């Protein structure tokens, strides 16, 4: 099974480590009773980083898996587009 | 300084710990070359958990800080609503 | 019954008229078989205008109806915050 | 130039006509000073309809234009994916 993000795996892992650190930072802010709006600002920043990551995965899924699907057969290509669209919808409504 | 989430701090900390664990789980999936759509599904789940957390903070900010603001003076109440609206906008566009 | 947007009703009506015109413009683009990405750009622009409108209503609902609620009694104020939060959530997930 | 939505153009036009009617309905609600939360509910409904429309365009863009791009040459296929990703990002942040 191909994965779309193979070539940029290290980049993804770095971004995920940073996000994990940010989440820990938010917990620390809550422990210290920091002002709600400041906590919110950090939540927005992590949400934005996660959505960018998700968007990157969608992009590479199309570039790699959808394309490889069509090279195998039309049905597989179409199936993988349907998967992509459903994921985009869930990302929109998350 | 009041914080809106004071009474539910432990609940927030538990949710943040769970989110941190989920982010680590996503990194593990990437390390194991799991299928992009499955990674995406987890990203959507964390994003949704974070937005719910953010929404809870907005709700409690209005219930607590905005209200306390108006009890001090009109200007402070209005300022805190403006802060809330800006945060909601950033959450929408995150 | 107070409405939060009373004082800016004319502004809202102007913005809604503009949005209606934009939707008609999108239909015209579809009739003319314009490139999908260009149609999408217009859809994004209308969506953004509608969400800003929605956000303006939330802001004024808090400034006016929530506050008037608390001046009547605590329960009414709290109810109106709950309504606001639910609307913000629906706007986030729309 | 192919358009991805060609085969479903009538469906799109019907949905756009319905959206236009809904926007007019919201203007009527504002004129009648209807409760802000009820106006908001309608705005959420139109926003959701527009995002679904946008998502449909993205899906068909990939199914049709991206694929036709790759059948012409790799560079054109890649360019059209980049366009798609940028549109999805704008839709997410709209």
Coordinates of C-alpha atoms in Angstrom, one line a residue:
Chain A
X1 CA 0.0 0.0 0.0
X2 CA 1.4 3.4 -1.0
X3 CA 1.0 6.3 1.4
X4 CA 0.8 9.8 0.0
X5 CA 2.9 11.3 2.7
X6 CA 5.8 8.9 2.5
X7 CA 8.4 11.4 1.2
X8 CA 7.5 14.0 3.8
X9 CA 7.1 11.7 6.8
X10 CA 9.9 13.4 8.8
X11 CA 8.3 16.8 8.3
X12 CA 4.9 15.5 9.5
X13 CA 6.5 13.9 12.6
X14 CA 8.2 17.2 13.4
X15 CA 4.9 19.1 13.1
X16 CA 3.1 16.5 15.2
X17 CA 5.8 16.8 17.9
X18 CA 5.3 20.6 17.9
X19 CA 1.5 20.2 18.2
X20 CA 1.9 17.8 21.1
X21 CA 4.1 20.3 22.8
X22 CA 1.5 23.0 22.2
X23 CA -1.3 20.9 23.7
X24 CA 0.9 20.3 26.8
X25 CA 1.4 24.1 26.9
X26 CA -2.4 24.7 26.9
X27 CA -2.8 22.3 29.8
X28 CA -0.1 24.2 31.7
X29 CA -2.0 27.5 31.0
X30 CA -5.2 25.9 32.4
X31 CA -3.4 24.7 35.5
X32 CA -2.1 28.3 36.0
X33 CA -5.6 29.7 35.7
X34 CA -4.6 31.9 32.7
X35 CA -7.2 34.2 31.2
X36 CA -9.7 32.2 29.0
X37 CA -9.1 34.3 25.9
X38 CA -5.4 33.6 26.0
X39 CA -6.1 29.8 26.4
X40 CA -8.5 30.2 23.4
X41 CA -5.9 31.9 21.3
X42 CA -3.6 28.8 21.8
X43 CA -6.4 26.4 21.0
X44 CA -7.1 28.3 17.8
X45 CA -3.4 28.0 16.9
X46 CA -3.3 24.2 17.4
X47 CA -6.6 23.8 15.5
X48 CA -5.1 25.7 12.6
X49 CA -1.9 23.7 12.7
X50 CA -3.9 20.4 12.7
X51 CA -6.2 21.5 9.8
X52 CA -3.1 22.5 7.8
X53 CA -1.7 19.0 8.4
X54 CA -4.9 17.4 7.4
X55 CA -5.0 19.5 4.2
X56 CA -1.5 18.4 3.4
X57 CA -2.5 14.8 3.7
X58 CA -5.5 15.4 1.4
X59 CA -3.2 17.0 -1.2
X60 CA -0.8 14.2 -1.1
X61 CA -3.5 11.5 -1.1
X62 CA -4.8 13.0 -4.4
X63 CA -1.3 13.4 -5.8
X64 CA -0.2 9.8 -4.9
X65 CA -3.0 7.4 -4.0
X66 CA -5.7 8.7 -6.3
X67 CA -3.3 8.8 -9.2
X68 CA -1.9 5.3 -8.5
X69 CA -5.6 4.2 -8.2
X70 CA -6.4 5.4 -11.7
X71 CA -3.2 3.7 -13.0
X72 CA -4.6 0.4 -11.6
X73 CA -8.2 0.8 -12.7
X74 CA -10.9 3.5 -13.0
X75 CA -13.0 2.1 -10.1
X76 CA -10.1 2.2 -7.6
X77 CA -9.3 5.8 -8.6
X78 CA -12.9 6.8 -8.2
X79 CA -13.2 5.1 -4.8
X80 CA -10.2 7.0 -3.5
X81 CA -11.6 10.3 -4.7
X82 CA -14.8 9.5 -2.8
X83 CA -12.7 8.8 0.3
X84 CA -10.9 12.1 -0.1
X85 CA -14.1 14.1 -0.5
X86 CA -15.6 12.5 2.6
X87 CA -12.5 13.3 4.6
X88 CA -12.6 16.9 3.4
X89 CA -16.2 17.2 4.4
X90 CA -15.4 15.8 7.9
X91 CA -12.5 18.3 8.1
X92 CA -14.9 21.2 7.2
X93 CA -17.5 20.2 9.8
X94 CA -15.0 19.1 12.5
Chain B
X1 CA -8.8 38.0 37.6
X2 CA -11.7 35.6 37.3
X3 CA -11.4 32.7 34.8
X4 CA -14.5 31.4 33.2
X5 CA -13.4 27.8 33.3
X6 CA -12.4 27.7 37.0
X7 CA -15.0 25.3 38.2
X8 CA -14.4 22.8 35.4
X9 CA -10.6 23.0 35.3
X10 CA -10.2 19.3 36.1
X11 CA -12.5 18.3 33.3
X12 CA -10.5 20.5 30.9
X13 CA -7.2 19.0 32.0
X14 CA -8.6 15.5 31.4
X15 CA -9.7 16.4 27.9
X16 CA -6.4 18.0 27.1
X17 CA -4.5 14.9 28.4
X18 CA -6.7 12.8 26.1
X19 CA -6.0 15.1 23.1
X20 CA -2.3 15.0 23.8
X21 CA -2.5 11.2 23.7
X22 CA -4.4 11.3 20.4
X23 CA -1.7 13.5 18.9
X24 CA 0.9 11.0 20.0
X25 CA -1.2 8.3 18.4
X26 CA -1.3 10.1 15.1
X27 CA 2.5 10.4 15.2
X28 CA 2.7 6.6 15.7
X29 CA 0.4 6.0 12.7
X30 CA 2.6 8.2 10.5
X31 CA 5.7 6.3 11.7
X32 CA 4.0 3.0 10.8
X33 CA 3.1 4.3 7.3
X34 CA -0.6 3.9 7.9
X35 CA -3.1 4.8 5.1
X36 CA -3.5 8.6 4.7
X37 CA -7.2 8.5 5.0
X38 CA -7.0 6.7 8.4
X39 CA -4.5 9.3 9.6
X40 CA -6.9 12.0 8.4
X41 CA -9.8 10.5 10.3
X42 CA -7.8 10.8 13.5
X43 CA -6.8 14.4 12.7
X44 CA -10.5 15.3 12.2
X45 CA -11.3 13.7 15.6
X46 CA -8.6 15.8 17.4
X47 CA -9.6 18.9 15.6
X48 CA -13.2 18.4 16.6
X49 CA -12.2 17.7 20.2
X50 CA -10.2 21.0 20.3
X51 CA -13.0 23.0 18.7
X52 CA -15.4 21.7 21.3
X53 CA -13.0 22.7 24.0
X54 CA -12.6 26.2 22.5
X55 CA -16.4 26.5 22.3
X56 CA -16.7 25.5 26.0
X57 CA -14.2 28.3 26.9
X58 CA -16.2 30.8 24.9
X59 CA -19.4 29.8 26.6
X60 CA -17.9 30.0 30.1
X61 CA -16.1 33.3 29.2
X62 CA -19.5 34.8 28.4
X63 CA -21.2 33.3 31.5
X64 CA -18.5 34.4 33.8
X65 CA -16.1 37.1 32.6
X66 CA -18.5 39.1 30.4
X67 CA -21.1 39.1 33.2
X68 CA -18.6 40.1 35.8
X69 CA -17.4 42.8 33.4
X70 CA -20.9 44.3 33.2
X71 CA -21.2 44.2 37.0
X72 CA -18.1 46.3 37.2
X73 CA -18.9 48.7 34.3
X74 CA -20.5 48.8 30.9
X75 CA -17.2 49.4 29.1
X76 CA -15.5 46.4 30.6
X77 CA -18.5 44.2 29.7
X78 CA -18.5 45.5 26.1
X79 CA -14.7 45.0 25.8
X80 CA -15.0 41.3 26.9
X81 CA -17.7 40.7 24.4
X82 CA -15.5 42.1 21.7
X83 CA -12.7 39.8 22.8
X84 CA -15.1 36.8 22.7
X85 CA -16.4 37.7 19.2
X86 CA -12.8 38.0 17.9
X87 CA -11.9 34.6 19.4
X88 CA -15.0 33.0 17.8
X89 CA -14.0 34.4 14.5
X90 CA -10.5 33.0 14.8
X91 CA -12.0 29.7 15.7
X92 CA -14.3 29.7 12.7
X93 CA -11.4 30.6 10.3
X94 CA -8.8 28.3 12.0
Chain C
X1 CA -39.0 41.1 22.2
X2 CA -35.8 42.9 21.6
X3 CA -33.6 42.0 18.7
X4 CA -29.9 42.4 18.9
X5 CA -29.5 43.7 15.4
X6 CA -32.2 46.4 15.6
X7 CA -29.9 49.4 15.2
X8 CA -28.0 47.9 12.3
X9 CA -30.9 46.5 10.4
X10 CA -30.3 48.5 7.3
X11 CA -26.7 47.5 7.2
X12 CA -27.8 43.8 7.4
X13 CA -30.3 44.2 4.7
X14 CA -27.7 45.8 2.4
X15 CA -25.3 43.0 3.0
X16 CA -28.0 40.4 2.4
X17 CA -29.0 42.1 -0.9
X18 CA -25.3 41.9 -1.9
X19 CA -25.1 38.2 -1.0
X20 CA -28.3 37.5 -3.0
X21 CA -26.7 39.2 -6.0
X22 CA -23.5 37.2 -5.6
X23 CA -25.5 33.9 -5.5
X24 CA -27.2 35.0 -8.7
X25 CA -23.8 35.7 -10.2
X26 CA -22.6 32.2 -9.3
X27 CA -25.7 30.7 -11.1
X28 CA -24.8 32.7 -14.1
X29 CA -21.2 31.4 -14.0
X30 CA -22.5 27.8 -13.9
X31 CA -24.8 28.5 -16.9
X32 CA -21.8 29.8 -18.8
X33 CA -19.7 26.7 -18.0
X34 CA -17.1 28.7 -16.2
X35 CA -14.1 26.9 -14.8
X36 CA -14.9 25.0 -11.5
X37 CA -12.1 26.7 -9.5
X38 CA -13.5 30.2 -10.4
X39 CA -17.0 29.1 -9.4
X40 CA -15.5 27.8 -6.1
X41 CA -13.7 31.1 -5.4
X42 CA -17.1 32.9 -5.6
X43 CA -18.7 30.2 -3.3
X44 CA -16.0 30.8 -0.8
X45 CA -16.5 34.5 -0.9
X46 CA -20.3 34.2 -0.3
X47 CA -19.7 31.6 2.5
X48 CA -17.3 34.0 4.1
X49 CA -19.8 36.9 3.9
X50 CA -22.5 34.8 5.4
X51 CA -20.4 33.6 8.3
X52 CA -19.4 37.3 9.0
X53 CA -23.0 38.1 9.1
X54 CA -23.7 35.2 11.4
X55 CA -20.9 36.3 13.7
X56 CA -22.2 39.9 13.8
X57 CA -25.6 38.5 14.9
X58 CA -23.9 36.4 17.7
X59 CA -22.0 39.5 18.9
X60 CA -25.2 41.6 19.0
X61 CA -27.2 38.8 20.5
X62 CA -24.8 38.7 23.5
X63 CA -24.5 42.5 23.7
X64 CA -28.3 43.0 23.7
X65 CA -30.4 39.9 24.4
X66 CA -28.1 38.1 26.8
X67 CA -27.6 41.3 28.8
X68 CA -31.4 42.1 28.8
X69 CA -31.9 38.5 29.9
X70 CA -29.7 38.9 32.9
X71 CA -31.4 42.2 33.8
X72 CA -34.8 40.3 33.9
X73 CA -33.5 37.2 35.8
X74 CA -30.5 34.9 35.9
X75 CA -32.2 32.0 34.3
X76 CA -33.2 33.9 31.2
X77 CA -29.7 35.3 30.8
X78 CA -28.2 31.8 31.1
X79 CA -30.8 30.3 28.6
X80 CA -29.8 33.0 26.1
X81 CA -26.1 32.2 26.5
X82 CA -26.9 28.5 25.9
X83 CA -28.8 29.5 22.7
X84 CA -25.8 31.6 21.6
X85 CA -23.3 28.8 22.2
X86 CA -25.4 26.3 20.2
X87 CA -25.7 28.7 17.3
X88 CA -21.9 29.2 17.3
X89 CA -21.4 25.5 17.3
X90 CA -23.7 25.1 14.3
X91 CA -21.9 27.9 12.6
X92 CA -18.5 26.1 13.2
X93 CA -19.8 22.8 11.9
X94 CA -21.9 24.3 9.0
Chain D
X1 CA -11.9 23.6 -21.4
X2 CA -13.7 20.9 -19.6
X3 CA -15.8 21.7 -16.5
X4 CA -16.1 19.1 -13.8
X5 CA -19.7 19.9 -13.0
X6 CA -21.0 19.8 -16.6
X7 CA -23.2 16.7 -16.3
X8 CA -24.8 18.0 -13.1
X9 CA -25.2 21.6 -14.2
X10 CA -29.0 21.5 -13.8
X11 CA -28.8 20.1 -10.3
X12 CA -26.3 22.9 -9.4
X13 CA -28.6 25.5 -10.8
X14 CA -31.6 24.2 -8.9
X15 CA -29.6 24.2 -5.6
X16 CA -28.4 27.8 -6.3
X17 CA -31.9 29.0 -7.0
X18 CA -33.0 27.5 -3.7
X19 CA -30.1 29.2 -1.9
X20 CA -31.0 32.5 -3.5
X21 CA -34.6 32.1 -2.2
X22 CA -33.3 31.3 1.3
X23 CA -31.1 34.5 1.3
X24 CA -34.2 36.5 0.4
X25 CA -36.1 34.7 3.2
X26 CA -33.4 35.8 5.7
X27 CA -33.7 39.4 4.5
X28 CA -37.5 39.1 5.1
X29 CA -36.9 37.8 8.6
X30 CA -34.6 40.8 9.3
X31 CA -37.2 43.2 8.0
X32 CA -39.8 41.6 10.3
X33 CA -37.4 41.9 13.3
X34 CA -37.4 38.2 14.0
X35 CA -35.4 36.8 16.9
X36 CA -31.6 36.9 16.2
X37 CA -31.2 33.2 17.0
X38 CA -33.9 32.2 14.4
X39 CA -32.1 34.4 11.8
X40 CA -28.8 32.7 12.7
X41 CA -30.3 29.3 12.2
X42 CA -31.2 30.2 8.7
X43 CA -27.8 31.7 8.0
X44 CA -26.2 28.4 9.2
X45 CA -28.5 26.5 6.9
X46 CA -27.5 28.5 3.8
X47 CA -23.8 28.4 4.8
X48 CA -24.1 24.6 5.0
X49 CA -25.8 24.4 1.6
X50 CA -23.1 26.5 0.1
X51 CA -20.2 24.5 1.5
X52 CA -21.8 21.3 0.3
X53 CA -22.0 22.9 -3.2
X54 CA -18.4 23.9 -2.9
X55 CA -17.4 20.4 -1.8
X56 CA -19.3 18.9 -4.8
X57 CA -17.3 21.2 -7.1
X58 CA -14.1 20.1 -5.5
X59 CA -15.0 16.4 -5.9
X60 CA -15.9 16.8 -9.6
X61 CA -12.9 19.0 -10.3
X62 CA -10.7 16.1 -9.1
X63 CA -12.7 13.5 -10.9
X64 CA -12.7 15.4 -14.2
X65 CA -10.2 18.2 -14.6
X66 CA -7.4 16.7 -12.5
X67 CA -7.7 13.5 -14.3
X68 CA -7.9 15.1 -17.7
X69 CA -4.8 17.1 -16.7
X70 CA -2.8 14.0 -16.0
X71 CA -3.9 12.5 -19.3
X72 CA -2.4 15.6 -21.0
X73 CA 0.8 15.8 -19.0
X74 CA 2.0 15.5 -15.4
X75 CA 2.6 19.1 -14.9
X76 CA -1.0 20.1 -15.8
X77 CA -2.3 17.4 -13.5
X78 CA -0.2 18.6 -10.6
X79 CA -1.1 22.2 -11.2
X80 CA -4.8 21.3 -11.0
X81 CA -4.3 19.5 -7.7
X82 CA -2.6 22.6 -6.3
X83 CA -5.6 24.7 -7.4
X84 CA -7.9 22.2 -5.7
X85 CA -6.0 22.2 -2.4
X86 CA -5.9 26.0 -2.3
X87 CA -9.7 26.1 -2.9
X88 CA -10.3 23.6 -0.1
X89 CA -8.1 25.6 2.2
X90 CA -10.1 28.8 1.4
X91 CA -13.3 26.8 2.0
X92 CA -12.0 25.6 5.4
X93 CA -11.1 29.2 6.5
X94 CA -14.1 31.0 4.9

